[in-house]
XYZ file of N, CA and C in Angstrom:
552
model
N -70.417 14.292 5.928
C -69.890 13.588 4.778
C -68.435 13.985 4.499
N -68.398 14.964 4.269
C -66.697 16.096 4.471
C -66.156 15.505 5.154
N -66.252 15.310 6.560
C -65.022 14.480 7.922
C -64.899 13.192 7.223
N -66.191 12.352 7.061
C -66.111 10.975 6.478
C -64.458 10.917 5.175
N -64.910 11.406 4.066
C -63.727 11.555 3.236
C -63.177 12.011 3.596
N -62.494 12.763 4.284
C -60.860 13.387 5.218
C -60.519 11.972 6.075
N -61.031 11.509 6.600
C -60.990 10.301 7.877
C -60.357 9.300 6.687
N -60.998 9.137 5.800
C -60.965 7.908 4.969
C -59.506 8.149 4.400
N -59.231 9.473 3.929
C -58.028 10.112 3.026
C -56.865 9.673 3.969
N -57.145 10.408 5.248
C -56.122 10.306 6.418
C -55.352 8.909 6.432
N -56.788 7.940 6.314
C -56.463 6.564 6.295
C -55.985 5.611 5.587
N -56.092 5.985 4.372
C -55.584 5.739 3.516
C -54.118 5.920 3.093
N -53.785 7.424 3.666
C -52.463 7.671 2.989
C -51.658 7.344 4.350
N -52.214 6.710 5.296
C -51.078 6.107 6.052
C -50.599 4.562 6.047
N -52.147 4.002 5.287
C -51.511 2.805 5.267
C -50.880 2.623 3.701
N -50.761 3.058 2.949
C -49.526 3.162 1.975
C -48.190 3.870 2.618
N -48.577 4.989 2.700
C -46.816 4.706 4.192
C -46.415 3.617 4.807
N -47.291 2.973 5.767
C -46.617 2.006 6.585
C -46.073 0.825 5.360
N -47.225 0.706 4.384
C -46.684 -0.374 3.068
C -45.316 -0.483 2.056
N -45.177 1.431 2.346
C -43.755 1.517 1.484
C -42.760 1.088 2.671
N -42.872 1.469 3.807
C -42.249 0.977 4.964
C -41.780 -0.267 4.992
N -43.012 -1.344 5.074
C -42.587 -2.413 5.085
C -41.744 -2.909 3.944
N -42.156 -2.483 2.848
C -41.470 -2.964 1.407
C -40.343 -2.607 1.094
N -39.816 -1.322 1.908
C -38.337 -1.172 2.544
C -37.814 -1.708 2.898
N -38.251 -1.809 4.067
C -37.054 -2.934 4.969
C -37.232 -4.126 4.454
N -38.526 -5.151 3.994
C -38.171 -6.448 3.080
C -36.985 -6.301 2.053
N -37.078 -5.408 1.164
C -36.141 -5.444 -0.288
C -34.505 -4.916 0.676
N -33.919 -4.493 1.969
C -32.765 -4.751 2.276
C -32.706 -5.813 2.907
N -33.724 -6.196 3.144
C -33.095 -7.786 3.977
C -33.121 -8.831 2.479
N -33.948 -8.862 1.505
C -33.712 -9.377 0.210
C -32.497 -9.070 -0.503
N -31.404 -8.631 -0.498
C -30.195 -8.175 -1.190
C -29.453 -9.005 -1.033
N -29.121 -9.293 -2.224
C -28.136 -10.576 -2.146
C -26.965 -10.293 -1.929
N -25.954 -11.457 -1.384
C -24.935 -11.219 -0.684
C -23.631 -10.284 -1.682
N -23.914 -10.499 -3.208
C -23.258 -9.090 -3.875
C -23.889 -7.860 -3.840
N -24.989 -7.596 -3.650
C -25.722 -6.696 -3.621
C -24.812 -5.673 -2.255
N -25.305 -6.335 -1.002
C -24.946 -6.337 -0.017
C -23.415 -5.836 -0.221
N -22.511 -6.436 -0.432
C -21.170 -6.434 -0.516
C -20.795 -5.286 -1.382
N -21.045 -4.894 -2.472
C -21.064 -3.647 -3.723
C -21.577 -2.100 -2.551
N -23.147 -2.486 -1.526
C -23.481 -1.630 -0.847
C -22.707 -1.268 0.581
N -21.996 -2.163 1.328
C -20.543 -1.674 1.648
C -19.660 -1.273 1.084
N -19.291 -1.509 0.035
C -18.200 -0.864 -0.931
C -17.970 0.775 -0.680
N -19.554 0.572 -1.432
C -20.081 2.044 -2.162
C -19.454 3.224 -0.763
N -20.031 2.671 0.471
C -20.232 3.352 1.657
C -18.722 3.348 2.406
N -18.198 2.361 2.373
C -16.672 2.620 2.557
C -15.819 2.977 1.608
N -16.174 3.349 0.605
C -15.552 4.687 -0.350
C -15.520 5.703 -0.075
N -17.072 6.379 0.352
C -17.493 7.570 0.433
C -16.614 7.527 1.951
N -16.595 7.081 2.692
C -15.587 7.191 4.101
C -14.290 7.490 3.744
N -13.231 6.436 2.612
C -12.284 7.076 2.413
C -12.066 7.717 1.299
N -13.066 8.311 0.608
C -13.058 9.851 -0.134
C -12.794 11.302 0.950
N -13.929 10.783 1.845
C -14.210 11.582 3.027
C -12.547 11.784 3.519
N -11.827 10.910 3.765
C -10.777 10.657 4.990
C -9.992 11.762 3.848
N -9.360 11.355 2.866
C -8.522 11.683 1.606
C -9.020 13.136 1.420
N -9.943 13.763 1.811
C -10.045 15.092 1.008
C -10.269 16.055 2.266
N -10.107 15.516 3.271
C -9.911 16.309 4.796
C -8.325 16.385 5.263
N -7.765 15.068 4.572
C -6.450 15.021 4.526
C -6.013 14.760 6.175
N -6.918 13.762 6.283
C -6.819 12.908 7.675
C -6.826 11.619 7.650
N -5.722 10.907 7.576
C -5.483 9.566 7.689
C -4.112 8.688 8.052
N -4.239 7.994 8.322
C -2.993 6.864 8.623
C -3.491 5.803 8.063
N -2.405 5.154 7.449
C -2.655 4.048 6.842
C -1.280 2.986 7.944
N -1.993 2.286 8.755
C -1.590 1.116 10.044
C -0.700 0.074 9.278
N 0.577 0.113 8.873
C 1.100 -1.297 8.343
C 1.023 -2.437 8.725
N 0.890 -2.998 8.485
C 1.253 -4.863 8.840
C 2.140 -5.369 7.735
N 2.436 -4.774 6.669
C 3.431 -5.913 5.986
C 4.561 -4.172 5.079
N 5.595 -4.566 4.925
C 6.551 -3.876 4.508
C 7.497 -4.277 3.352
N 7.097 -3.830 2.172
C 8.110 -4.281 0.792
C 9.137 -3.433 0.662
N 10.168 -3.840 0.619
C 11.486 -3.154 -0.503
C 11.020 -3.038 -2.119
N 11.691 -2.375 -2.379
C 11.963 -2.224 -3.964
C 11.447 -3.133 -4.761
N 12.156 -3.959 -3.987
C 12.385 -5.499 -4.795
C 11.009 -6.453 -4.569
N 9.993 -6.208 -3.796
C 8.927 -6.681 -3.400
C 9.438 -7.551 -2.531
N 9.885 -7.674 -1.659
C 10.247 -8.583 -0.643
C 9.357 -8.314 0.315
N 9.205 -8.988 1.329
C 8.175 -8.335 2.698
C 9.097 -8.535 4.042
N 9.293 -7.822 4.706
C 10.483 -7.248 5.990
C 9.621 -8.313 6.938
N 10.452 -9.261 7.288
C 10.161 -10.072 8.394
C 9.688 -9.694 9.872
N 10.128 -9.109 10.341
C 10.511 -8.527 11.677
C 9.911 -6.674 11.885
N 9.006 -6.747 11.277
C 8.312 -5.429 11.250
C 7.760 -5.473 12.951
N 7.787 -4.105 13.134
C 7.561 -3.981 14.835
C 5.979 -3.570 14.609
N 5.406 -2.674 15.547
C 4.102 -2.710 15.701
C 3.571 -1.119 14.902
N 4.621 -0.656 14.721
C 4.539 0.687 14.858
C 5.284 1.485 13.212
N 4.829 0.835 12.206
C 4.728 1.013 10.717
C 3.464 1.896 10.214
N 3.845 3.305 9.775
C 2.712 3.868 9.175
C 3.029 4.899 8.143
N 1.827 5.537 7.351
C 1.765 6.311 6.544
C 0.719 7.276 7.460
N 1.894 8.337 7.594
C 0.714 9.655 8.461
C 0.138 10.716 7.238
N -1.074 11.376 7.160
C -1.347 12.519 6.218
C -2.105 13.190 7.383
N -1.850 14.431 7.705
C -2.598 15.663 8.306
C -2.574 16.297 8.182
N -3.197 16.787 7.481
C -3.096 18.662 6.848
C -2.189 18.781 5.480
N -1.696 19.548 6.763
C 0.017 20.187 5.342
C 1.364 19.113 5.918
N 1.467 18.381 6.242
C 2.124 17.437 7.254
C 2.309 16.020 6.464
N 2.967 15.305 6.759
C 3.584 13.880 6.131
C 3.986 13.634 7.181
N 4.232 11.706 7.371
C 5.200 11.218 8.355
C 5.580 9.661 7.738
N 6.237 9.567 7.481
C 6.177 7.857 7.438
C 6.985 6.969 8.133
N 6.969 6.039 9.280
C 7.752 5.511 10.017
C 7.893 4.100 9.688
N 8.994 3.555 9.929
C 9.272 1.919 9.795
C 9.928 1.534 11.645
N 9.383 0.612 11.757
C 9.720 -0.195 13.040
C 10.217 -1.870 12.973
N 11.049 -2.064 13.626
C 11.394 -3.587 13.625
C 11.381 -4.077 15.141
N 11.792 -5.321 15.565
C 11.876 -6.027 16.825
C 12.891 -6.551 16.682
N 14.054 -6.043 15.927
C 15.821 -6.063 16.157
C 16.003 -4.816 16.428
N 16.805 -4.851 17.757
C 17.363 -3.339 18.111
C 16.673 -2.270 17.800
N 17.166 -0.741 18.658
C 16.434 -0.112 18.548
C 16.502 0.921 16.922
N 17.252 1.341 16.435
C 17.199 2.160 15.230
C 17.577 3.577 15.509
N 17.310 3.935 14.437
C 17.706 5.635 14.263
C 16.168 6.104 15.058
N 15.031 5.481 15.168
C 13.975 6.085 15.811
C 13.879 5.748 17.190
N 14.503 4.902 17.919
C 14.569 3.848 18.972
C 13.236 2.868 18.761
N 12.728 2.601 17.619
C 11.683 1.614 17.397
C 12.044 0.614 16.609
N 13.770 0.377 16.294
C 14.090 -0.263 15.249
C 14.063 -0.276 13.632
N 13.624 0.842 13.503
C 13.698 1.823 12.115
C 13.746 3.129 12.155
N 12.804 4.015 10.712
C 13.567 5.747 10.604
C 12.337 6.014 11.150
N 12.330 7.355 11.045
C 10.860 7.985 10.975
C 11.084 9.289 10.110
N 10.516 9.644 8.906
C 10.597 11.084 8.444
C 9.628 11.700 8.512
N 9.659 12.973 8.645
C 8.733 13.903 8.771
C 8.766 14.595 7.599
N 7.589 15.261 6.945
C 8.377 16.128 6.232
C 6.463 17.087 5.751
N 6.635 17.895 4.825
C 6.091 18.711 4.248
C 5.379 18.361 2.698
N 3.703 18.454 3.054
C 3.129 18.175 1.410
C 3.127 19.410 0.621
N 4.067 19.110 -0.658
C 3.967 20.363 -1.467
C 2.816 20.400 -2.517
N 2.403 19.034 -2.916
C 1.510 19.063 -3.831
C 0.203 17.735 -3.302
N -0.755 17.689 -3.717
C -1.889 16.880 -3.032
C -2.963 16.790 -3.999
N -2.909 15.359 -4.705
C -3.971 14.988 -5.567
C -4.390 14.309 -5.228
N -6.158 13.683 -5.565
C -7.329 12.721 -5.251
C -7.733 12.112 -6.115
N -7.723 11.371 -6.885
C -8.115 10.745 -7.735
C -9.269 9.906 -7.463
N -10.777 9.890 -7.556
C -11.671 9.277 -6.689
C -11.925 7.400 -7.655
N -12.263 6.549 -6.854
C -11.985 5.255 -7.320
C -13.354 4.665 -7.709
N -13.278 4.518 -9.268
C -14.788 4.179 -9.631
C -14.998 3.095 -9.950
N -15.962 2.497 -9.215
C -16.162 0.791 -9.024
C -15.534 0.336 -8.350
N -14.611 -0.754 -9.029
C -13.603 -1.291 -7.693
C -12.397 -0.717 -7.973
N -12.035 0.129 -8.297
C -10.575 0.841 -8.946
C -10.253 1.847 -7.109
N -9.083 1.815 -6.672
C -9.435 2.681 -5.542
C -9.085 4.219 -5.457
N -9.831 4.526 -4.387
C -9.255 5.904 -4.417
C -7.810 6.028 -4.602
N -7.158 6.716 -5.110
C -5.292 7.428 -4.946
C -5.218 8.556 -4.875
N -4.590 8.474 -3.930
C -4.016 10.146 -3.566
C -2.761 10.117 -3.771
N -1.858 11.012 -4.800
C -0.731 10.974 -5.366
C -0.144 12.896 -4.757
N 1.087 12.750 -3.705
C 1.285 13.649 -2.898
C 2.744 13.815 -2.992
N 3.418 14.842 -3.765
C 4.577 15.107 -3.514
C 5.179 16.153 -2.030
N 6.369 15.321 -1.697
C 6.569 15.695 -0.031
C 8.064 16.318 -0.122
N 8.177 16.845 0.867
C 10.033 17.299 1.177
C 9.986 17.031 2.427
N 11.422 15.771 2.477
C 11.530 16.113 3.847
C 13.061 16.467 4.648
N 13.449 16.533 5.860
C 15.094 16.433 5.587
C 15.444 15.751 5.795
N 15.284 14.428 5.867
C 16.303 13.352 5.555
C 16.324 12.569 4.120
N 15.319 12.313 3.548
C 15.266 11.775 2.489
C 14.963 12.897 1.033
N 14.778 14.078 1.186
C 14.501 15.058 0.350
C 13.091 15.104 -0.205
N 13.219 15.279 -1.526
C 11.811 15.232 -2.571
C 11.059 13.932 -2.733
N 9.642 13.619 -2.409
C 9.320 12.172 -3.066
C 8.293 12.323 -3.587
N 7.770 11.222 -3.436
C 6.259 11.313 -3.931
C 5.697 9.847 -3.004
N 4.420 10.388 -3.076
C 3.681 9.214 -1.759
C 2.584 9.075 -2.677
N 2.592 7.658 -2.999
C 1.105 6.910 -3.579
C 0.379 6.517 -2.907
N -0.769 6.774 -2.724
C -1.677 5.561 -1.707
C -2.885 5.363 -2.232
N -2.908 4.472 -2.089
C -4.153 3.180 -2.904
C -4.673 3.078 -1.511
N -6.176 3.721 -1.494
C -7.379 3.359 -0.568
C -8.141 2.608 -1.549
N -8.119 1.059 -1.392
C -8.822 -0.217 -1.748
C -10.350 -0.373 -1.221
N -10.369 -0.176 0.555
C -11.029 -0.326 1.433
C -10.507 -0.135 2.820
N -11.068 0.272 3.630
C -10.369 0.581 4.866
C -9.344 -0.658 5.579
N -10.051 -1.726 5.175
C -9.394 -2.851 6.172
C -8.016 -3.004 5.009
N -7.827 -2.573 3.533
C -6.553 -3.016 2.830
C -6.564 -2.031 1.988
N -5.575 -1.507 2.274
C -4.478 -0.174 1.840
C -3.775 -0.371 1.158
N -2.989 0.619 0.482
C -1.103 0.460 0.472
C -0.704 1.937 -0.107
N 0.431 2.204 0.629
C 1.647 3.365 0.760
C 2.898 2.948 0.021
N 3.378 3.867 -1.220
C 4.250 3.921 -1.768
C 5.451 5.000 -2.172
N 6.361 5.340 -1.118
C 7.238 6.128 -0.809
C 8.514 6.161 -1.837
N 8.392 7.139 -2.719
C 9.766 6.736 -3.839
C 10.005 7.881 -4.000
N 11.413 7.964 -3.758
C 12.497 8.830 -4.354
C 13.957 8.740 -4.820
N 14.287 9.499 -4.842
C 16.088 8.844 -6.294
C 16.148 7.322 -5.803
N 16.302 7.258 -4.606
C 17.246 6.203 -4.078
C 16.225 4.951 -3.268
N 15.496 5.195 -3.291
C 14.604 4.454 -2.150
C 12.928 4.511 -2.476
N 12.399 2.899 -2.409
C 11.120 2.646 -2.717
C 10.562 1.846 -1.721
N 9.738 2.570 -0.814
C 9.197 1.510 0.160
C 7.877 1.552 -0.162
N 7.041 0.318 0.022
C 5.253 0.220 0.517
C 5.186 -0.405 1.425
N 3.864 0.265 1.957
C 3.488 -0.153 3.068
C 2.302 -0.775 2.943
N 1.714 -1.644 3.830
C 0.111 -2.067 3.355
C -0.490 -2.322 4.649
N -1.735 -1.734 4.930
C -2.479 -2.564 5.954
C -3.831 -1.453 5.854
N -4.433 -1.611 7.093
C -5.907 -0.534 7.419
C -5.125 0.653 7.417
N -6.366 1.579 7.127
C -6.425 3.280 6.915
C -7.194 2.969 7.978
N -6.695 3.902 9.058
C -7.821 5.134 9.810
C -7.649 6.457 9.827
N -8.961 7.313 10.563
C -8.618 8.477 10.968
C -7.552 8.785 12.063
N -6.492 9.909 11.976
C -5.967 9.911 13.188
C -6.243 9.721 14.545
N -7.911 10.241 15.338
C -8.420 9.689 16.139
C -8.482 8.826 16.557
N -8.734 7.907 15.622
C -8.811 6.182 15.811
C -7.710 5.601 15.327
N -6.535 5.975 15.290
C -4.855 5.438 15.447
C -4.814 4.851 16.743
N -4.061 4.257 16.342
C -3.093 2.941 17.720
C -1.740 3.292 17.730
N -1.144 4.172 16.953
C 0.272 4.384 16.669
C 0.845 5.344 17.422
N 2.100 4.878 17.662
C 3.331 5.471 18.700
C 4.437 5.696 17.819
N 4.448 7.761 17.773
C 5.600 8.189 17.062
C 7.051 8.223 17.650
N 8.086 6.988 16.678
C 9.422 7.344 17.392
C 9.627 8.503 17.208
N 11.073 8.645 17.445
C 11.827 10.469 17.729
C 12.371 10.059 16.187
N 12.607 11.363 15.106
C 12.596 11.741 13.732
C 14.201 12.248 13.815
N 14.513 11.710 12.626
C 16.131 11.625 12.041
C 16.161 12.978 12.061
N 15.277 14.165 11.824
C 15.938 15.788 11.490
C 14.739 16.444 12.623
């Protein structure tokens, strides 16, 4: 009688397992397409929280503003916002002539003196607000708005000069980018 109720118990508590199982995977394939969309969010946050507080990332340009919000026509391939470590880089490239980098723009290098995270709740994005020194352009400060991996933006300001940058964040690993040679 004993085996009987153990057998039965056994049996029992597996087919409520397999039931929460199934009722799992139904209720993610049931998520509606905001549901869905909010649950990428969530998960490509926690990626660039992750990226931002290891202090590993590039943010890949595709479009380039002045001051003035204009967008640089002739941007080359090779536009980025570098963060690694204790390290900064930010390069501009064009497809007129070669430049002070031979890529048709600068490249500075320089040093993070200060490094804040601000984490992005809901749809507000992460910012990391990073004061830098470097030697060509001196003291700045670097804004960057992690939105979502696929849309960024980098904001480089000091006395004289305000650039952003905008496109995908990756990890340095998974960069495509080619560093010109650096003004200092």
């Amino acid at each position: 009688f004993k085996a009987c109720i153990l057998v039965l118990t056994v049996s029992l508590v597996s087919f409520f397992n397999l039931q929460a199982q199934n009722s799992n995977s139904e209720s993610k394939d049931n998520l509606s397409k905001k549901e869905q969309r909010e649950l990428a969010l969530s998960s490509d946050k926690e990626l660039l929280m992750e990226m931002a507080e290891n202090r590993d990332l590039i943010l890949e340009a595709t479009a380039v503003y002045g001051r003035h919000v204009y967008n640089a026509f002739d941007i080359g391939p090779n536009n980025f916002v570098l963060i690694d470590s204790t390290q900064f880089m930010i390069q501009t490239s064009s497809t007129i002539g070669p430049g002070q980098n031979g890529l048709g723009g600068v490249t500075l290098r320089g040093k993070i003196n200060s490094y804040e995270i601000r984490p992005g709740k809901g749809k507000r994005p992460v910012t990391i607000i990073a004061q830098v020194s470097t030697m060509g352009a001196g003291f700045a400060t670097v804004t960057i708005r992690l939105f979502d991996s696929k849309n960024s933006q980098a904001t480089f300001s000091n006395n004289s000069t305000t650039i952003t940058l905008s496109g995908p964040v990756k990890t340095k690993e998974n960069s495509n980018v080619y560093k010109g040679m650096s003004i200092y």
